[in-house]
Amino acid sequence: MDKKTAGLSDTFKKNTAPKSFIKNPIKGTKFTIAISSAKGGVGKSTFAMNFALALKTIGQKVGILDADIYGPSLPKMMSINEKPKSEDGKSMTPINQYGVQCMSIGFLVDTDTPMIWRGPMVTSAIKTFTQKVLWNNLDFIVIDMPPGTGDTQLTFAQEIKVDGVIIVSTPQEIALADVRRGINMFDKLKVPILGLVDNMSFFESDDGKKHNIFGEGGVEKTSNDYKKKFLGKIPIDIDLRVAADSGTPLVEKNPDHKISKIFIEIAKKIKQSYL
Ligand SMILES: Nc1ncnc2c1ncn2[C@@H]1O[C@H](COP(=O)(O)OP(=O)(O)OP(=O)(O)O)[C@@H](O)[C@H]1O
Ligand SMILES: [Mg+2]
């Protein structure tokens, strides 16, 4: 006699099974490194540009992809006003600036125009930038991420092969709460965290005194708590801010500056873990 057992239909099982995603590597590069923070305004873009130029300074071929669709910073920070060319109407050639290949949504739209897009459009723009841009023979692509834990982060984590993420934070408690969320997100999505950076770590006045404006040691402590590497401290520095605003990142403008040296040290650490 036929024994019927209650069970889930194949269709139901298929629809409810955990989705497996195919992760596409970005063509034209060996390694993809994302610069992220769950909080806005902590210096991700400043870090991404200077870190990319630091990698260039130590002899790497580098590209920067500005993945901040709603608030692109790359055109201003790298002084790029031209539009990327397309030979075949399907792919785009990145723009070369300071020896680095660059791409940003800001090249395609007026930077004062707000991008009023829903999530799926952002996802589709990210896919275009990672699959349809002719990145040429790079060692590293540095991705400048938008703040938060939203569509862009999810698209990179699930559909693009990201080799590692660097988390940037400022040291005050309100930012660290977001860092913990960021760490948990990348751990959950199985994206390797290369380490944490303490930006705007302290301010050194002319008399050489250090002022811990946002508190002390919070980012390093969070790294230890989560068993992640601590990559270094970047102080609040007027030259770093002025260089970013003027369109030539400090590492490019003055590689011997003491702040540039910190970026170069971090770049060396990251290079060592890959090459
Ligand atoms: N260590 C620093 N010293 C001085 N100014 C800094 C430092 N780091 C960043 N800044 C300045 O702080 C401002 C915000 O930095 P930035 O745009 O890099 O942050 P962000 O995290 O990318 O912001 P968003 O979340 O909006 O993308 C910029 O004006 C930048 O020049
Ligand atoms: Mg930014």
Tab-separated table of C-alpha atoms and ligand atoms in Angstrom:
chain	number	residue	atom	x	y	z
A	1	MET	CA	0.000	0.000	0.000
A	2	ASP	CA	1.195	3.489	-0.859
A	3	LYS	CA	2.227	5.369	2.209
A	4	LYS	CA	1.809	9.090	1.747
A	5	THR	CA	3.943	11.224	3.976
A	6	ALA	CA	3.319	14.889	4.490
A	7	GLY	CA	6.105	16.988	3.053
A	8	LEU	CA	6.989	20.180	1.256
A	9	SER	CA	6.503	20.351	-2.494
A	10	ASP	CA	9.604	20.679	-4.662
A	11	THR	CA	8.522	24.138	-5.787
A	12	PHE	CA	8.099	25.293	-2.201
A	13	LYS	CA	11.500	23.895	-1.261
A	14	LYS	CA	13.106	25.621	-4.239
A	15	ASN	CA	11.495	28.955	-3.405
A	16	THR	CA	12.446	28.905	0.241
A	17	ALA	CA	15.948	27.409	0.027
A	18	PRO	CA	18.790	29.856	0.815
A	19	LYS	CA	19.758	31.574	-2.414
A	20	SER	CA	23.217	30.880	-3.719
A	21	PHE	CA	24.738	33.744	-5.650
A	22	ILE	CA	27.279	33.589	-8.413
A	23	LYS	CA	30.052	36.015	-7.551
A	24	ASN	CA	31.611	37.658	-10.576
A	25	PRO	CA	35.147	38.937	-10.268
A	26	ILE	CA	35.700	42.431	-11.669
A	27	LYS	CA	37.423	41.857	-14.992
A	28	GLY	CA	40.797	43.511	-15.458
A	29	THR	CA	41.927	43.418	-11.833
A	30	LYS	CA	43.602	40.893	-9.578
A	31	PHE	CA	42.141	42.071	-6.258
A	32	THR	CA	39.081	44.053	-5.205
A	33	ILE	CA	39.198	45.929	-1.905
A	34	ALA	CA	36.171	47.782	-0.551
A	35	ILE	CA	36.432	50.751	1.809
A	36	SER	CA	33.421	50.779	4.039
A	37	SER	CA	31.867	52.161	7.211
A	38	ALA	CA	28.345	51.884	8.434
A	39	LYS	CA	28.387	55.572	9.393
A	40	GLY	CA	28.505	58.527	7.011
A	41	GLY	CA	31.122	61.231	6.967
A	42	VAL	CA	33.899	59.355	8.771
A	43	GLY	CA	36.383	59.762	5.911
A	44	LYS	CA	35.844	56.705	3.687
A	45	SER	CA	36.294	58.606	0.434
A	46	THR	CA	39.326	60.507	1.745
A	47	PHE	CA	40.803	57.189	2.845
A	48	ALA	CA	39.911	55.417	-0.430
A	49	MET	CA	41.585	58.062	-2.666
A	50	ASN	CA	44.737	58.389	-0.544
A	51	PHE	CA	45.010	54.628	-0.009
A	52	ALA	CA	44.682	54.008	-3.775
A	53	LEU	CA	47.409	56.582	-4.475
A	54	ALA	CA	49.542	55.027	-1.736
A	55	LEU	CA	49.230	51.639	-3.475
A	56	LYS	CA	50.307	53.380	-6.692
A	57	THR	CA	53.261	54.959	-4.883
A	58	ILE	CA	54.493	51.492	-3.875
A	59	GLY	CA	54.368	50.324	-7.495
A	60	GLN	CA	50.902	48.822	-7.868
A	61	LYS	CA	48.527	49.325	-10.813
A	62	VAL	CA	45.381	50.718	-9.264
A	63	GLY	CA	41.799	51.660	-10.099
A	64	ILE	CA	39.182	53.434	-7.979
A	65	LEU	CA	35.504	52.702	-8.344
A	66	ASP	CA	33.246	55.224	-6.653
A	67	ALA	CA	30.265	53.069	-5.643
A	68	ASP	CA	28.458	55.925	-3.906
A	69	ILE	CA	25.644	56.416	-6.404
A	70	TYR	CA	23.726	58.959	-4.292
A	71	GLY	CA	26.765	60.987	-3.197
A	72	PRO	CA	29.774	60.483	-5.470
A	73	SER	CA	32.983	62.119	-4.177
A	74	LEU	CA	35.561	60.920	-6.679
A	75	PRO	CA	35.061	63.606	-9.405
A	76	LYS	CA	35.782	66.397	-6.899
A	77	MET	CA	38.490	64.657	-4.865
A	78	MET	CA	40.398	63.612	-8.017
A	79	SER	CA	39.508	66.743	-10.124
A	80	ILE	CA	37.866	64.910	-13.002
A	81	ASN	CA	35.454	66.835	-15.208
A	82	GLU	CA	35.381	64.692	-18.340
A	83	LYS	CA	33.011	61.953	-19.403
A	84	PRO	CA	34.239	58.398	-19.977
A	85	LYS	CA	34.428	57.278	-23.612
A	86	SER	CA	32.672	54.278	-25.066
A	87	GLU	CA	34.017	52.712	-28.271
A	88	ASP	CA	31.149	50.278	-28.826
A	89	GLY	CA	28.251	51.903	-26.945
A	90	LYS	CA	28.259	48.990	-24.469
A	91	SER	CA	31.405	49.320	-22.411
A	92	MET	CA	33.178	52.344	-20.908
A	93	THR	CA	36.837	53.217	-20.596
A	94	PRO	CA	37.806	54.457	-17.109
A	95	ILE	CA	39.387	57.897	-16.828
A	96	ASN	CA	43.061	58.022	-15.995
A	97	GLN	CA	44.019	60.558	-13.348
A	98	TYR	CA	47.324	60.700	-11.417
A	99	GLY	CA	48.138	57.279	-12.913
A	100	VAL	CA	44.996	55.679	-11.472
A	101	GLN	CA	42.001	54.364	-13.471
A	102	CYS	CA	38.804	55.989	-12.162
A	103	MET	CA	35.048	55.486	-12.567
A	104	SER	CA	32.140	57.255	-10.887
A	105	ILE	CA	28.443	57.899	-11.554
A	106	GLY	CA	29.476	61.528	-11.102
A	107	PHE	CA	31.181	61.381	-14.534
A	108	LEU	CA	27.840	60.633	-16.166
A	109	VAL	CA	25.523	63.073	-14.401
A	110	ASP	CA	25.884	66.629	-13.187
A	111	THR	CA	27.226	66.287	-9.621
A	112	ASP	CA	24.681	68.829	-8.338
A	113	THR	CA	21.792	66.703	-9.638
A	114	PRO	CA	20.386	64.383	-6.973
A	115	MET	CA	20.102	60.723	-7.962
A	116	ILE	CA	16.514	59.861	-7.091
A	117	TRP	CA	16.778	56.137	-7.697
A	118	ARG	CA	15.268	53.077	-6.136
A	119	GLY	CA	17.375	50.130	-4.962
A	120	PRO	CA	17.176	47.983	-8.132
A	121	MET	CA	18.509	50.883	-10.245
A	122	VAL	CA	21.450	51.275	-7.872
A	123	THR	CA	22.134	47.543	-8.109
A	124	SER	CA	22.052	47.737	-11.882
A	125	ALA	CA	24.447	50.736	-11.923
A	126	ILE	CA	26.875	48.818	-9.684
A	127	LYS	CA	26.747	45.837	-12.042
A	128	THR	CA	27.473	48.098	-15.019
A	129	PHE	CA	30.473	49.642	-13.243
A	130	THR	CA	31.892	46.272	-12.289
A	131	GLN	CA	31.158	44.347	-15.494
A	132	LYS	CA	31.072	46.930	-18.310
A	133	VAL	CA	34.053	49.103	-17.482
A	134	LEU	CA	37.274	48.246	-19.275
A	135	TRP	CA	39.571	48.156	-16.246
A	136	ASN	CA	42.986	47.470	-17.679
A	137	ASN	CA	45.530	45.147	-16.115
A	138	LEU	CA	45.145	46.296	-12.492
A	139	ASP	CA	46.603	44.811	-9.347
A	140	PHE	CA	43.955	46.410	-7.122
A	141	ILE	CA	40.573	48.097	-7.488
A	142	VAL	CA	39.667	50.214	-4.480
A	143	ILE	CA	35.908	50.582	-4.028
A	144	ASP	CA	34.698	53.718	-2.262
A	145	MET	CA	31.444	52.522	-0.681
A	146	PRO	CA	28.473	54.654	0.365
A	147	PRO	CA	27.688	54.766	4.092
A	148	GLY	CA	25.406	52.169	5.632
A	149	THR	CA	24.479	48.534	5.179
A	150	GLY	CA	22.170	48.804	2.175
A	151	ASP	CA	21.721	47.744	-1.449
A	152	THR	CA	25.250	48.598	-2.586
A	153	GLN	CA	26.929	46.631	0.218
A	154	LEU	CA	24.632	43.679	-0.422
A	155	THR	CA	25.252	43.710	-4.177
A	156	PHE	CA	29.020	43.716	-3.672
A	157	ALA	CA	28.904	41.043	-0.987
A	158	GLN	CA	26.617	38.667	-2.834
A	159	GLU	CA	27.252	39.187	-6.533
A	160	ILE	CA	30.784	40.519	-6.879
A	161	LYS	CA	33.958	38.843	-5.756
A	162	VAL	CA	35.303	41.184	-3.067
A	163	ASP	CA	38.677	40.034	-1.765
A	164	GLY	CA	38.597	42.149	1.354
A	165	VAL	CA	37.081	45.137	3.081
A	166	ILE	CA	38.730	47.863	5.128
A	167	ILE	CA	36.439	49.469	7.696
A	168	VAL	CA	37.057	53.138	8.448
A	169	SER	CA	35.691	54.767	11.589
A	170	THR	CA	36.124	57.709	13.879
A	171	PRO	CA	36.671	56.761	17.522
A	172	GLN	CA	33.559	58.102	19.294
A	173	GLU	CA	31.065	55.612	20.757
A	174	ILE	CA	28.229	56.595	18.405
A	175	ALA	CA	30.392	55.681	15.390
A	176	LEU	CA	31.641	52.465	16.981
A	177	ALA	CA	28.089	51.154	17.333
A	178	ASP	CA	27.859	51.412	13.538
A	179	VAL	CA	31.256	49.754	13.128
A	180	ARG	CA	30.041	46.740	15.087
A	181	ARG	CA	27.018	46.529	12.769
A	182	GLY	CA	29.331	46.764	9.750
A	183	ILE	CA	31.631	44.015	11.062
A	184	ASN	CA	28.659	41.744	11.732
A	185	MET	CA	27.275	42.370	8.242
A	186	PHE	CA	30.513	41.484	6.428
A	187	ASP	CA	31.116	38.476	8.686
A	188	LYS	CA	27.603	37.257	7.973
A	189	LEU	CA	28.058	37.761	4.228
A	190	LYS	CA	31.480	36.065	4.429
A	191	VAL	CA	33.475	38.988	3.030
A	192	PRO	CA	36.957	38.974	4.633
A	193	ILE	CA	37.640	42.040	6.794
A	194	LEU	CA	41.250	43.129	6.228
A	195	GLY	CA	41.223	45.467	9.201
A	196	LEU	CA	39.972	48.663	10.825
A	197	VAL	CA	41.315	52.204	10.484
A	198	ASP	CA	40.921	54.908	13.132
A	199	ASN	CA	40.365	58.151	11.193
A	200	MET	CA	40.259	61.608	12.786
A	201	SER	CA	41.943	59.780	15.623
A	202	PHE	CA	43.317	62.851	17.412
A	203	PHE	CA	44.382	66.428	16.737
A	204	GLU	CA	47.916	67.578	17.369
A	205	SER	CA	48.193	71.277	18.161
A	206	ASP	CA	51.215	73.429	17.289
A	207	ASP	CA	52.706	72.851	20.752
A	208	GLY	CA	52.794	69.110	19.975
A	209	LYS	CA	49.968	68.281	22.365
A	210	LYS	CA	47.559	65.523	21.284
A	211	HIS	CA	43.851	66.183	21.739
A	212	ASN	CA	41.596	63.131	21.644
A	213	ILE	CA	38.586	65.007	20.322
A	214	PHE	CA	36.464	61.916	19.670
A	215	GLY	CA	37.881	59.802	22.520
A	216	GLU	CA	40.811	57.446	22.544
A	217	GLY	CA	41.472	53.899	21.432
A	218	GLY	CA	37.871	52.960	20.581
A	219	VAL	CA	38.546	51.625	17.086
A	220	GLU	CA	41.574	49.620	18.200
A	221	LYS	CA	39.560	48.143	21.078
A	222	THR	CA	36.729	47.205	18.692
A	223	SER	CA	39.305	45.505	16.396
A	224	ASN	CA	40.564	43.471	19.346
A	225	ASP	CA	37.062	42.613	20.556
A	226	TYR	CA	36.189	41.197	17.116
A	227	LYS	CA	39.658	39.715	16.456
A	228	LYS	CA	40.242	41.911	13.420
A	229	LYS	CA	43.494	43.627	12.473
A	230	PHE	CA	44.003	47.235	13.500
A	231	LEU	CA	45.599	48.987	10.525
A	232	GLY	CA	46.449	52.387	11.987
A	233	LYS	CA	45.487	55.853	13.184
A	234	ILE	CA	45.044	58.876	10.914
A	235	PRO	CA	44.910	62.178	12.840
A	236	ILE	CA	42.698	65.151	12.031
A	237	ASP	CA	44.847	67.118	9.657
A	238	ILE	CA	44.135	70.323	7.813
A	239	ASP	CA	46.468	69.476	4.883
A	240	LEU	CA	44.567	66.224	4.299
A	241	ARG	CA	41.245	68.067	4.159
A	242	VAL	CA	42.558	70.927	1.996
A	243	ALA	CA	44.136	68.463	-0.470
A	244	ALA	CA	40.860	66.506	-0.728
A	245	ASP	CA	38.888	69.689	-1.389
A	246	SER	CA	41.401	70.950	-3.945
A	247	GLY	CA	41.209	67.762	-6.025
A	248	THR	CA	44.719	66.398	-5.481
A	249	PRO	CA	44.794	63.895	-2.610
A	250	LEU	CA	47.603	64.510	-0.116
A	251	VAL	CA	49.505	61.304	-0.979
A	252	GLU	CA	49.710	62.542	-4.609
A	253	LYS	CA	50.413	66.168	-3.703
A	254	ASN	CA	53.047	65.418	-1.091
A	255	PRO	CA	54.024	61.761	-0.629
A	256	ASP	CA	56.601	62.750	2.024
A	257	HIS	CA	54.001	64.389	4.295
A	258	LYS	CA	53.754	62.571	7.638
A	259	ILE	CA	50.084	61.775	6.987
A	260	SER	CA	50.914	60.411	3.497
A	261	LYS	CA	53.431	58.115	5.156
A	262	ILE	CA	50.660	56.597	7.290
A	263	PHE	CA	48.657	55.798	4.138
A	264	ILE	CA	51.752	54.297	2.505
A	265	GLU	CA	52.373	52.113	5.580
A	266	ILE	CA	48.782	50.828	5.442
A	267	ALA	CA	49.120	50.196	1.675
A	268	LYS	CA	52.279	48.160	2.308
A	269	LYS	CA	50.491	46.051	4.932
A	270	ILE	CA	47.623	45.326	2.538
A	271	LYS	CA	49.913	44.590	-0.400
A	272	GLN	CA	51.865	42.134	1.725
A	273	SER	CA	48.740	40.172	2.499
A	274	TYR	CA	48.078	39.656	-1.239
A	275	LEU	CA	51.248	39.816	-3.315
B	1	LIG	N1	41.741	62.747	8.987
B	1	LIG	C1	41.087	63.808	8.518
B	1	LIG	N2	41.485	65.072	8.860
B	1	LIG	C2	40.806	66.157	8.401
B	1	LIG	N3	39.735	66.108	7.602
B	1	LIG	C3	39.304	64.879	7.245
B	1	LIG	C4	39.948	63.673	7.657
B	1	LIG	N4	39.286	62.617	7.104
B	1	LIG	C5	38.283	63.141	6.373
B	1	LIG	N5	38.275	64.492	6.457
B	1	LIG	C6	37.333	65.434	5.858
B	1	LIG	O1	36.047	65.096	6.354
B	1	LIG	C7	35.051	65.257	5.350
B	1	LIG	C8	34.292	63.953	5.137
B	1	LIG	O2	35.182	62.993	4.596
B	1	LIG	P1	34.743	61.975	3.464
B	1	LIG	O3	33.917	62.616	2.417
B	1	LIG	O4	35.974	61.265	3.056
B	1	LIG	O5	33.812	61.000	4.353
B	1	LIG	P2	32.900	59.791	3.865
B	1	LIG	O6	32.922	58.787	4.976
B	1	LIG	O7	33.310	59.320	2.530
B	1	LIG	O8	31.474	60.474	3.763
B	1	LIG	P3	30.142	59.822	3.121
B	1	LIG	O9	29.631	58.874	4.156
B	1	LIG	O10	29.255	60.994	2.891
B	1	LIG	O11	30.557	59.119	1.860
B	1	LIG	C9	35.806	65.735	4.108
B	1	LIG	O12	35.731	67.129	4.052
B	1	LIG	C10	37.238	65.305	4.350
B	1	LIG	O13	38.181	66.160	3.700
B	2	MG	MG	32.209	59.106	0.752
